[in-house]
């Protein structure tokens, strides 16, 4: 499944010439809506042939593209789930379910540019340093490292 996720991200970034999840969603005719969602970070739903990403308007600006990318992953990978009910994110980085793991991998691959990531790794930065530098949650940085290991890129053995 990881290869399918990577192929989907590669296809989108080449076609739309961007890694910006908001621009890609717009190109895919997915409406992005902001609401006060309480503890809910966001969700994706599909109704009457219309696609929606709803993002909590009260979360930080840095987290909004992450939520959008994650929900875009649900659109590309889990549309069949969303036809029956909204895919809601209480714990964005919940890795206990397969769809959530896949949406997180999708978001990491979309948001984290590989050359920049490798530059930071090779310069000796830690996961935390990279997360801070790229304004990306730590968990997605770890996902990106796992993706690179799968792709067989050379990663420093002692990287943490």
Short mmCIF file of N, CA and C in Angstrom, two decimals:
data_model
loop_
_atom_site.label_atom_id
_atom_site.label_comp_id
_atom_site.label_asym_id
_atom_site.label_seq_id
_atom_site.Cartn_x
_atom_site.Cartn_y
_atom_site.Cartn_z
N UNK A 1 0.81 -1.20 0.00
CA UNK A 1 0.00 0.00 0.00
C UNK A 1 0.86 1.27 0.00
N UNK A 2 2.04 1.19 0.64
CA UNK A 2 2.88 2.39 0.69
C UNK A 2 3.27 2.82 -0.72
N UNK A 3 3.57 1.87 -1.58
CA UNK A 3 3.95 2.25 -2.95
C UNK A 3 2.79 2.95 -3.65
N UNK A 4 1.57 2.52 -3.39
CA UNK A 4 0.39 3.20 -3.98
C UNK A 4 0.28 4.64 -3.47
N UNK A 5 0.55 4.83 -2.19
CA UNK A 5 0.49 6.17 -1.60
C UNK A 5 1.56 7.06 -2.24
N UNK A 6 2.77 6.55 -2.35
CA UNK A 6 3.87 7.33 -2.92
C UNK A 6 3.59 7.66 -4.39
N UNK A 7 3.04 6.71 -5.12
CA UNK A 7 2.69 6.95 -6.52
C UNK A 7 1.61 8.02 -6.64
N UNK A 8 0.64 7.99 -5.75
CA UNK A 8 -0.45 8.98 -5.79
C UNK A 8 0.09 10.38 -5.52
N UNK A 9 0.96 10.51 -4.52
CA UNK A 9 1.55 11.83 -4.22
C UNK A 9 2.40 12.30 -5.38
N UNK A 10 3.19 11.40 -5.94
CA UNK A 10 4.04 11.75 -7.08
C UNK A 10 3.20 12.22 -8.26
N UNK A 11 2.12 11.52 -8.53
CA UNK A 11 1.22 11.89 -9.64
C UNK A 11 0.63 13.29 -9.42
N UNK A 12 0.17 13.55 -8.20
CA UNK A 12 -0.43 14.86 -7.89
C UNK A 12 0.58 15.99 -7.98
N UNK A 13 1.76 15.79 -7.41
CA UNK A 13 2.76 16.87 -7.40
C UNK A 13 3.28 17.15 -8.81
N UNK A 14 3.36 16.15 -9.63
CA UNK A 14 3.80 16.37 -11.02
C UNK A 14 2.70 17.05 -11.83
N UNK A 15 1.48 16.60 -11.66
CA UNK A 15 0.37 17.16 -12.44
C UNK A 15 0.10 18.61 -12.08
N UNK A 16 0.10 18.92 -10.78
CA UNK A 16 -0.25 20.27 -10.34
C UNK A 16 0.95 21.15 -10.02
N UNK A 17 2.15 20.58 -10.09
CA UNK A 17 3.41 21.31 -9.88
C UNK A 17 3.44 22.07 -8.55
N UNK A 18 2.94 21.39 -7.51
CA UNK A 18 2.95 21.98 -6.17
C UNK A 18 2.86 20.88 -5.12
N UNK A 19 3.30 21.21 -3.92
CA UNK A 19 3.11 20.35 -2.75
C UNK A 19 2.10 20.98 -1.80
N UNK A 20 1.51 22.08 -2.20
CA UNK A 20 0.56 22.79 -1.36
C UNK A 20 -0.78 22.04 -1.37
N UNK A 21 -1.19 21.48 -0.23
CA UNK A 21 -2.42 20.70 -0.21
C UNK A 21 -3.67 21.53 -0.53
N UNK A 22 -3.65 22.82 -0.22
CA UNK A 22 -4.79 23.67 -0.53
C UNK A 22 -4.95 23.86 -2.04
N UNK A 23 -3.83 24.07 -2.72
CA UNK A 23 -3.87 24.22 -4.18
C UNK A 23 -4.32 22.92 -4.85
N UNK A 24 -3.81 21.80 -4.37
CA UNK A 24 -4.18 20.51 -4.94
C UNK A 24 -5.67 20.24 -4.70
N UNK A 25 -6.14 20.52 -3.50
CA UNK A 25 -7.57 20.32 -3.19
C UNK A 25 -8.43 21.17 -4.13
N UNK A 26 -8.01 22.40 -4.36
CA UNK A 26 -8.76 23.28 -5.26
C UNK A 26 -8.82 22.68 -6.66
N UNK A 27 -7.68 22.20 -7.15
CA UNK A 27 -7.62 21.59 -8.48
C UNK A 27 -8.50 20.35 -8.57
N UNK A 28 -8.67 19.65 -7.46
CA UNK A 28 -9.49 18.44 -7.42
C UNK A 28 -10.95 18.74 -7.10
N UNK A 29 -11.30 20.02 -7.08
CA UNK A 29 -12.68 20.44 -6.77
C UNK A 29 -13.15 19.97 -5.40
N UNK A 30 -12.26 20.04 -4.44
CA UNK A 30 -12.61 19.74 -3.05
C UNK A 30 -12.77 21.07 -2.33
N UNK A 31 -13.95 21.30 -1.79
CA UNK A 31 -14.20 22.53 -1.05
C UNK A 31 -13.56 22.45 0.33
N UNK A 32 -12.89 23.51 0.73
CA UNK A 32 -12.29 23.58 2.07
C UNK A 32 -13.12 24.57 2.88
N UNK A 33 -13.57 24.10 4.02
CA UNK A 33 -14.45 24.88 4.88
C UNK A 33 -13.79 24.97 6.26
N UNK A 34 -13.91 26.13 6.89
CA UNK A 34 -13.38 26.33 8.24
C UNK A 34 -14.54 26.54 9.20
N UNK A 35 -14.55 25.77 10.29
CA UNK A 35 -15.57 25.89 11.32
C UNK A 35 -14.93 25.71 12.69
N UNK A 36 -15.62 26.16 13.70
CA UNK A 36 -15.23 25.86 15.08
C UNK A 36 -15.67 24.43 15.34
N UNK A 37 -14.72 23.53 15.50
CA UNK A 37 -15.01 22.11 15.65
C UNK A 37 -14.70 21.59 17.05
N UNK A 38 -14.50 22.48 18.00
CA UNK A 38 -14.18 22.02 19.35
C UNK A 38 -12.86 21.27 19.37
N UNK A 39 -12.87 20.02 19.86
CA UNK A 39 -11.66 19.20 19.94
C UNK A 39 -11.30 18.53 18.62
N UNK A 40 -12.20 18.58 17.67
CA UNK A 40 -11.99 17.95 16.37
C UNK A 40 -11.07 18.83 15.52
N UNK A 41 -10.04 18.24 14.96
CA UNK A 41 -9.09 19.01 14.15
C UNK A 41 -9.60 19.23 12.73
N UNK A 42 -10.30 18.24 12.22
CA UNK A 42 -10.81 18.36 10.87
C UNK A 42 -11.47 17.06 10.45
N UNK A 43 -12.08 17.10 9.28
CA UNK A 43 -12.64 15.87 8.73
C UNK A 43 -12.86 16.02 7.23
N UNK A 44 -13.05 14.87 6.61
CA UNK A 44 -13.29 14.79 5.18
C UNK A 44 -14.63 14.10 4.97
N UNK A 45 -15.42 14.62 4.05
CA UNK A 45 -16.62 13.89 3.68
C UNK A 45 -16.99 14.12 2.23
N UNK A 46 -17.77 13.18 1.73
CA UNK A 46 -18.20 13.15 0.34
C UNK A 46 -19.70 12.97 0.35
N UNK A 47 -20.41 13.89 -0.29
CA UNK A 47 -21.87 13.82 -0.29
C UNK A 47 -22.39 14.38 -1.62
N UNK A 48 -23.28 13.67 -2.23
CA UNK A 48 -23.91 14.12 -3.48
C UNK A 48 -22.88 14.56 -4.52
N UNK A 49 -21.85 13.75 -4.67
CA UNK A 49 -20.76 14.01 -5.61
C UNK A 49 -19.96 15.27 -5.31
N UNK A 50 -20.10 15.78 -4.10
CA UNK A 50 -19.32 16.94 -3.65
C UNK A 50 -18.36 16.47 -2.57
N UNK A 51 -17.13 16.97 -2.62
CA UNK A 51 -16.10 16.60 -1.67
C UNK A 51 -15.76 17.81 -0.80
N UNK A 52 -15.57 17.53 0.50
CA UNK A 52 -15.30 18.59 1.46
C UNK A 52 -14.19 18.21 2.42
N UNK A 53 -13.34 19.16 2.69
CA UNK A 53 -12.39 19.07 3.80
C UNK A 53 -12.80 20.18 4.76
N UNK A 54 -13.10 19.80 5.98
CA UNK A 54 -13.50 20.78 6.99
C UNK A 54 -12.36 20.85 8.01
N UNK A 55 -11.88 22.05 8.26
CA UNK A 55 -10.74 22.27 9.16
C UNK A 55 -11.19 23.16 10.31
N UNK A 56 -10.76 22.80 11.51
CA UNK A 56 -11.07 23.59 12.69
C UNK A 56 -10.40 24.96 12.55
N UNK A 57 -11.20 26.00 12.55
CA UNK A 57 -10.67 27.36 12.37
C UNK A 57 -9.83 27.82 13.56
N UNK A 58 -9.89 27.11 14.67
CA UNK A 58 -9.18 27.51 15.88
C UNK A 58 -7.80 26.88 16.05
N UNK A 59 -7.40 26.03 15.12
CA UNK A 59 -6.06 25.43 15.24
C UNK A 59 -5.02 26.40 14.68
N UNK A 60 -3.77 26.16 15.00
CA UNK A 60 -2.69 27.05 14.55
C UNK A 60 -2.58 27.06 13.03
N UNK A 61 -2.08 28.16 12.51
CA UNK A 61 -1.90 28.29 11.06
C UNK A 61 -0.94 27.23 10.53
N UNK A 62 0.10 26.89 11.31
CA UNK A 62 1.06 25.87 10.88
C UNK A 62 0.42 24.50 10.73
N UNK A 63 -0.61 24.23 11.51
CA UNK A 63 -1.24 22.92 11.49
C UNK A 63 -2.29 22.78 10.37
N UNK A 64 -2.81 23.88 9.88
CA UNK A 64 -3.87 23.82 8.86
C UNK A 64 -3.43 23.10 7.59
N UNK A 65 -2.24 23.35 7.04
CA UNK A 65 -1.84 22.58 5.85
C UNK A 65 -1.64 21.09 6.16
N UNK A 66 -1.24 20.79 7.37
CA UNK A 66 -1.06 19.39 7.77
C UNK A 66 -2.42 18.69 7.79
N UNK A 67 -3.40 19.35 8.37
CA UNK A 67 -4.75 18.79 8.41
C UNK A 67 -5.27 18.63 6.98
N UNK A 68 -5.08 19.64 6.16
CA UNK A 68 -5.54 19.59 4.78
C UNK A 68 -4.88 18.44 4.03
N UNK A 69 -3.57 18.27 4.18
CA UNK A 69 -2.85 17.19 3.50
C UNK A 69 -3.34 15.82 3.97
N UNK A 70 -3.55 15.70 5.26
CA UNK A 70 -4.03 14.44 5.84
C UNK A 70 -5.42 14.10 5.26
N UNK A 71 -6.30 15.08 5.23
CA UNK A 71 -7.65 14.86 4.71
C UNK A 71 -7.63 14.63 3.20
N UNK A 72 -6.72 15.27 2.51
CA UNK A 72 -6.53 15.01 1.09
C UNK A 72 -6.12 13.56 0.88
N UNK A 73 -5.31 13.05 1.79
CA UNK A 73 -4.95 11.63 1.74
C UNK A 73 -6.18 10.74 1.85
N UNK A 74 -7.10 11.10 2.73
CA UNK A 74 -8.35 10.33 2.82
C UNK A 74 -9.11 10.40 1.50
N UNK A 75 -9.14 11.56 0.87
CA UNK A 75 -9.84 11.68 -0.41
C UNK A 75 -9.23 10.75 -1.45
N UNK A 76 -7.92 10.74 -1.54
CA UNK A 76 -7.25 9.97 -2.57
C UNK A 76 -7.23 8.47 -2.27
N UNK A 77 -7.26 8.12 -0.98
CA UNK A 77 -7.07 6.71 -0.60
C UNK A 77 -8.31 6.04 -0.03
N UNK A 78 -9.23 6.82 0.51
CA UNK A 78 -10.34 6.23 1.28
C UNK A 78 -11.70 6.79 0.92
N UNK A 79 -11.87 7.16 -0.31
CA UNK A 79 -13.14 7.75 -0.73
C UNK A 79 -14.32 6.82 -0.43
N UNK A 80 -14.09 5.52 -0.53
CA UNK A 80 -15.17 4.55 -0.26
C UNK A 80 -15.66 4.63 1.18
N UNK A 81 -14.78 4.97 2.13
CA UNK A 81 -15.22 5.16 3.52
C UNK A 81 -16.07 6.42 3.66
N UNK A 82 -15.62 7.48 3.01
CA UNK A 82 -16.27 8.79 3.17
C UNK A 82 -17.65 8.83 2.52
N UNK A 83 -17.93 7.93 1.61
CA UNK A 83 -19.26 7.90 1.00
C UNK A 83 -20.32 7.49 2.01
N UNK A 84 -19.91 6.80 3.05
CA UNK A 84 -20.85 6.33 4.06
C UNK A 84 -20.90 7.22 5.29
N UNK A 85 -19.80 7.86 5.62
CA UNK A 85 -19.74 8.74 6.78
C UNK A 85 -18.50 9.61 6.70
N UNK A 86 -18.52 10.72 7.42
CA UNK A 86 -17.36 11.61 7.44
C UNK A 86 -16.22 10.94 8.17
N UNK A 87 -15.01 11.15 7.69
CA UNK A 87 -13.82 10.65 8.36
C UNK A 87 -13.35 11.77 9.27
N UNK A 88 -13.54 11.59 10.56
CA UNK A 88 -13.28 12.65 11.54
C UNK A 88 -11.94 12.44 12.24
N UNK A 89 -11.24 13.53 12.46
CA UNK A 89 -9.91 13.48 13.08
C UNK A 89 -9.93 14.10 14.47
N UNK A 90 -9.98 13.26 15.48
CA UNK A 90 -9.81 13.76 16.85
C UNK A 90 -8.33 13.74 17.19
N UNK A 91 -7.69 12.65 16.86
CA UNK A 91 -6.25 12.52 17.05
C UNK A 91 -5.63 12.41 15.68
N UNK A 92 -5.18 13.51 15.14
CA UNK A 92 -4.69 13.53 13.76
C UNK A 92 -3.64 12.47 13.51
N UNK A 93 -2.82 12.22 14.49
CA UNK A 93 -1.73 11.29 14.25
C UNK A 93 -1.98 9.95 14.91
N UNK A 94 -3.24 9.58 14.98
CA UNK A 94 -3.64 8.28 15.49
C UNK A 94 -3.14 7.21 14.52
N UNK A 95 -2.25 6.38 15.00
CA UNK A 95 -1.68 5.36 14.14
C UNK A 95 -2.32 3.99 14.39
N UNK A 96 -3.43 3.96 15.11
CA UNK A 96 -4.03 2.68 15.47
C UNK A 96 -4.87 2.08 14.35
N UNK A 97 -5.27 2.88 13.38
CA UNK A 97 -6.07 2.33 12.28
C UNK A 97 -5.32 2.49 10.96
N UNK A 98 -5.53 1.55 10.08
CA UNK A 98 -4.86 1.55 8.79
C UNK A 98 -5.16 2.83 7.99
N UNK A 99 -6.43 3.27 7.89
CA UNK A 99 -6.68 4.50 7.13
C UNK A 99 -5.96 5.72 7.70
N UNK A 100 -5.85 5.81 9.02
CA UNK A 100 -5.15 6.95 9.62
C UNK A 100 -3.65 6.87 9.35
N UNK A 101 -3.07 5.69 9.45
CA UNK A 101 -1.64 5.52 9.13
C UNK A 101 -1.38 5.93 7.68
N UNK A 102 -2.25 5.47 6.79
CA UNK A 102 -2.07 5.78 5.37
C UNK A 102 -2.22 7.27 5.08
N UNK A 103 -3.18 7.92 5.72
CA UNK A 103 -3.36 9.37 5.52
C UNK A 103 -2.15 10.13 6.07
N UNK A 104 -1.56 9.65 7.16
CA UNK A 104 -0.36 10.30 7.72
C UNK A 104 0.83 10.13 6.78
N UNK A 105 0.98 8.95 6.20
CA UNK A 105 2.07 8.71 5.25
C UNK A 105 1.89 9.61 4.03
N UNK A 106 0.66 9.71 3.55
CA UNK A 106 0.34 10.59 2.43
C UNK A 106 0.75 12.03 2.76
N UNK A 107 0.34 12.51 3.93
CA UNK A 107 0.65 13.88 4.34
C UNK A 107 2.15 14.11 4.44
N UNK A 108 2.87 13.16 5.03
CA UNK A 108 4.32 13.30 5.17
C UNK A 108 4.99 13.38 3.81
N UNK A 109 4.58 12.51 2.90
CA UNK A 109 5.19 12.49 1.56
C UNK A 109 4.85 13.77 0.79
N UNK A 110 3.64 14.26 0.94
CA UNK A 110 3.23 15.47 0.23
C UNK A 110 3.92 16.71 0.78
N UNK A 111 3.93 16.86 2.08
CA UNK A 111 4.38 18.12 2.70
C UNK A 111 5.89 18.26 2.83
N UNK A 112 6.59 17.15 2.93
CA UNK A 112 8.03 17.23 3.21
C UNK A 112 8.81 16.97 1.93
N UNK A 113 9.41 18.01 1.42
CA UNK A 113 10.22 17.94 0.21
C UNK A 113 11.48 17.09 0.49
N UNK A 114 11.66 16.06 -0.30
CA UNK A 114 12.75 15.12 -0.04
C UNK A 114 14.15 15.74 -0.08
N UNK A 115 14.50 16.54 -1.09
CA UNK A 115 15.85 17.13 -1.08
C UNK A 115 16.12 17.99 0.17
N UNK A 116 15.15 18.79 0.56
CA UNK A 116 15.33 19.64 1.76
C UNK A 116 15.46 18.77 3.00
N UNK A 117 14.63 17.74 3.09
CA UNK A 117 14.67 16.83 4.22
C UNK A 117 16.05 16.16 4.33
N UNK A 118 16.54 15.64 3.21
CA UNK A 118 17.85 14.98 3.22
C UNK A 118 18.97 15.95 3.56
N UNK A 119 18.84 17.18 3.10
CA UNK A 119 19.83 18.22 3.44
C UNK A 119 19.90 18.40 4.96
N UNK A 120 18.75 18.46 5.60
CA UNK A 120 18.70 18.64 7.05
C UNK A 120 19.24 17.40 7.78
N UNK A 121 18.89 16.23 7.28
CA UNK A 121 19.38 14.98 7.90
C UNK A 121 20.90 14.93 7.80
N UNK A 122 21.42 15.18 6.61
CA UNK A 122 22.87 15.09 6.40
C UNK A 122 23.63 16.17 7.14
N UNK A 123 22.96 17.26 7.49
CA UNK A 123 23.59 18.33 8.29
C UNK A 123 23.59 17.98 9.77
N UNK A 124 23.02 16.84 10.13
CA UNK A 124 23.06 16.38 11.51
C UNK A 124 21.88 16.78 12.37
N UNK A 125 20.82 17.28 11.77
CA UNK A 125 19.65 17.69 12.55
C UNK A 125 18.88 16.47 13.07
N UNK A 126 18.28 16.63 14.23
CA UNK A 126 17.45 15.57 14.81
C UNK A 126 16.03 15.67 14.26
N UNK A 127 15.21 14.66 14.58
CA UNK A 127 13.79 14.71 14.20
C UNK A 127 13.16 16.02 14.69
N UNK A 128 13.41 16.35 15.93
CA UNK A 128 12.82 17.56 16.52
C UNK A 128 13.28 18.83 15.80
N UNK A 129 14.58 18.88 15.47
CA UNK A 129 15.12 20.03 14.73
C UNK A 129 14.41 20.19 13.39
N UNK A 130 14.26 19.06 12.70
CA UNK A 130 13.65 19.08 11.37
C UNK A 130 12.18 19.48 11.47
N UNK A 131 11.48 18.95 12.45
CA UNK A 131 10.07 19.29 12.64
C UNK A 131 9.93 20.79 12.87
N UNK A 132 10.80 21.34 13.69
CA UNK A 132 10.77 22.77 13.98
C UNK A 132 11.12 23.59 12.74
N UNK A 133 12.14 23.21 12.04
CA UNK A 133 12.60 23.92 10.84
C UNK A 133 11.53 23.95 9.76
N UNK A 134 10.84 22.81 9.57
CA UNK A 134 9.84 22.70 8.50
C UNK A 134 8.41 23.02 8.94
N UNK A 135 8.24 23.31 10.24
CA UNK A 135 6.91 23.57 10.81
C UNK A 135 5.96 22.41 10.54
N UNK A 136 6.48 21.22 10.77
CA UNK A 136 5.76 19.97 10.54
C UNK A 136 5.75 19.20 11.86
N UNK A 137 4.63 18.59 12.23
CA UNK A 137 4.62 17.79 13.46
C UNK A 137 5.67 16.67 13.43
N UNK A 138 6.22 16.41 14.58
CA UNK A 138 7.27 15.41 14.74
C UNK A 138 6.89 14.07 14.15
N UNK A 139 5.66 13.69 14.33
CA UNK A 139 5.24 12.38 13.84
C UNK A 139 5.37 12.26 12.31
N UNK A 140 5.10 13.33 11.60
CA UNK A 140 5.24 13.28 10.14
C UNK A 140 6.70 13.22 9.72
N UNK A 141 7.57 13.83 10.49
CA UNK A 141 9.01 13.73 10.20
C UNK A 141 9.45 12.27 10.33
N UNK A 142 8.97 11.60 11.36
CA UNK A 142 9.29 10.18 11.53
C UNK A 142 8.71 9.35 10.39
N UNK A 143 7.49 9.69 9.96
CA UNK A 143 6.90 9.00 8.81
C UNK A 143 7.76 9.18 7.57
N UNK A 144 8.26 10.39 7.35
CA UNK A 144 9.08 10.66 6.17
C UNK A 144 10.37 9.84 6.22
N UNK A 145 10.96 9.72 7.41
CA UNK A 145 12.16 8.91 7.53
C UNK A 145 11.86 7.46 7.18
N UNK A 146 10.74 6.95 7.65
CA UNK A 146 10.34 5.57 7.32
C UNK A 146 10.14 5.41 5.81
N UNK A 147 9.55 6.41 5.19
CA UNK A 147 9.34 6.38 3.74
C UNK A 147 10.68 6.30 3.02
N UNK A 148 11.63 7.13 3.45
CA UNK A 148 12.95 7.14 2.80
C UNK A 148 13.68 5.81 2.98
N UNK A 149 13.51 5.20 4.13
CA UNK A 149 14.13 3.88 4.34
C UNK A 149 13.53 2.86 3.39
N UNK A 150 12.23 2.95 3.16
CA UNK A 150 11.56 2.05 2.23
C UNK A 150 12.04 2.30 0.80
N UNK A 151 12.27 3.56 0.47
CA UNK A 151 12.76 3.91 -0.86
C UNK A 151 14.24 3.55 -1.04
N UNK A 152 14.87 3.09 0.02
CA UNK A 152 16.28 2.69 -0.01
C UNK A 152 17.25 3.86 -0.19
N UNK A 153 16.84 5.04 0.22
CA UNK A 153 17.78 6.16 0.21
C UNK A 153 18.80 5.96 1.32
N UNK A 154 19.96 6.52 1.12
CA UNK A 154 21.00 6.39 2.13
C UNK A 154 20.75 7.40 3.24
N UNK A 155 20.48 6.88 4.42
CA UNK A 155 20.20 7.70 5.59
C UNK A 155 21.30 7.41 6.61
N UNK A 156 21.82 8.43 7.27
CA UNK A 156 22.83 8.16 8.31
C UNK A 156 22.31 7.15 9.32
N UNK A 157 23.10 6.16 9.60
CA UNK A 157 22.68 5.06 10.46
C UNK A 157 22.31 5.51 11.86
N UNK A 158 22.96 6.53 12.38
CA UNK A 158 22.72 6.97 13.76
C UNK A 158 21.68 8.08 13.89
N UNK A 159 20.92 8.33 12.86
CA UNK A 159 19.95 9.42 12.88
C UNK A 159 18.85 9.14 13.89
N UNK A 160 18.49 10.16 14.70
CA UNK A 160 17.45 10.02 15.70
C UNK A 160 16.47 11.15 15.60
#
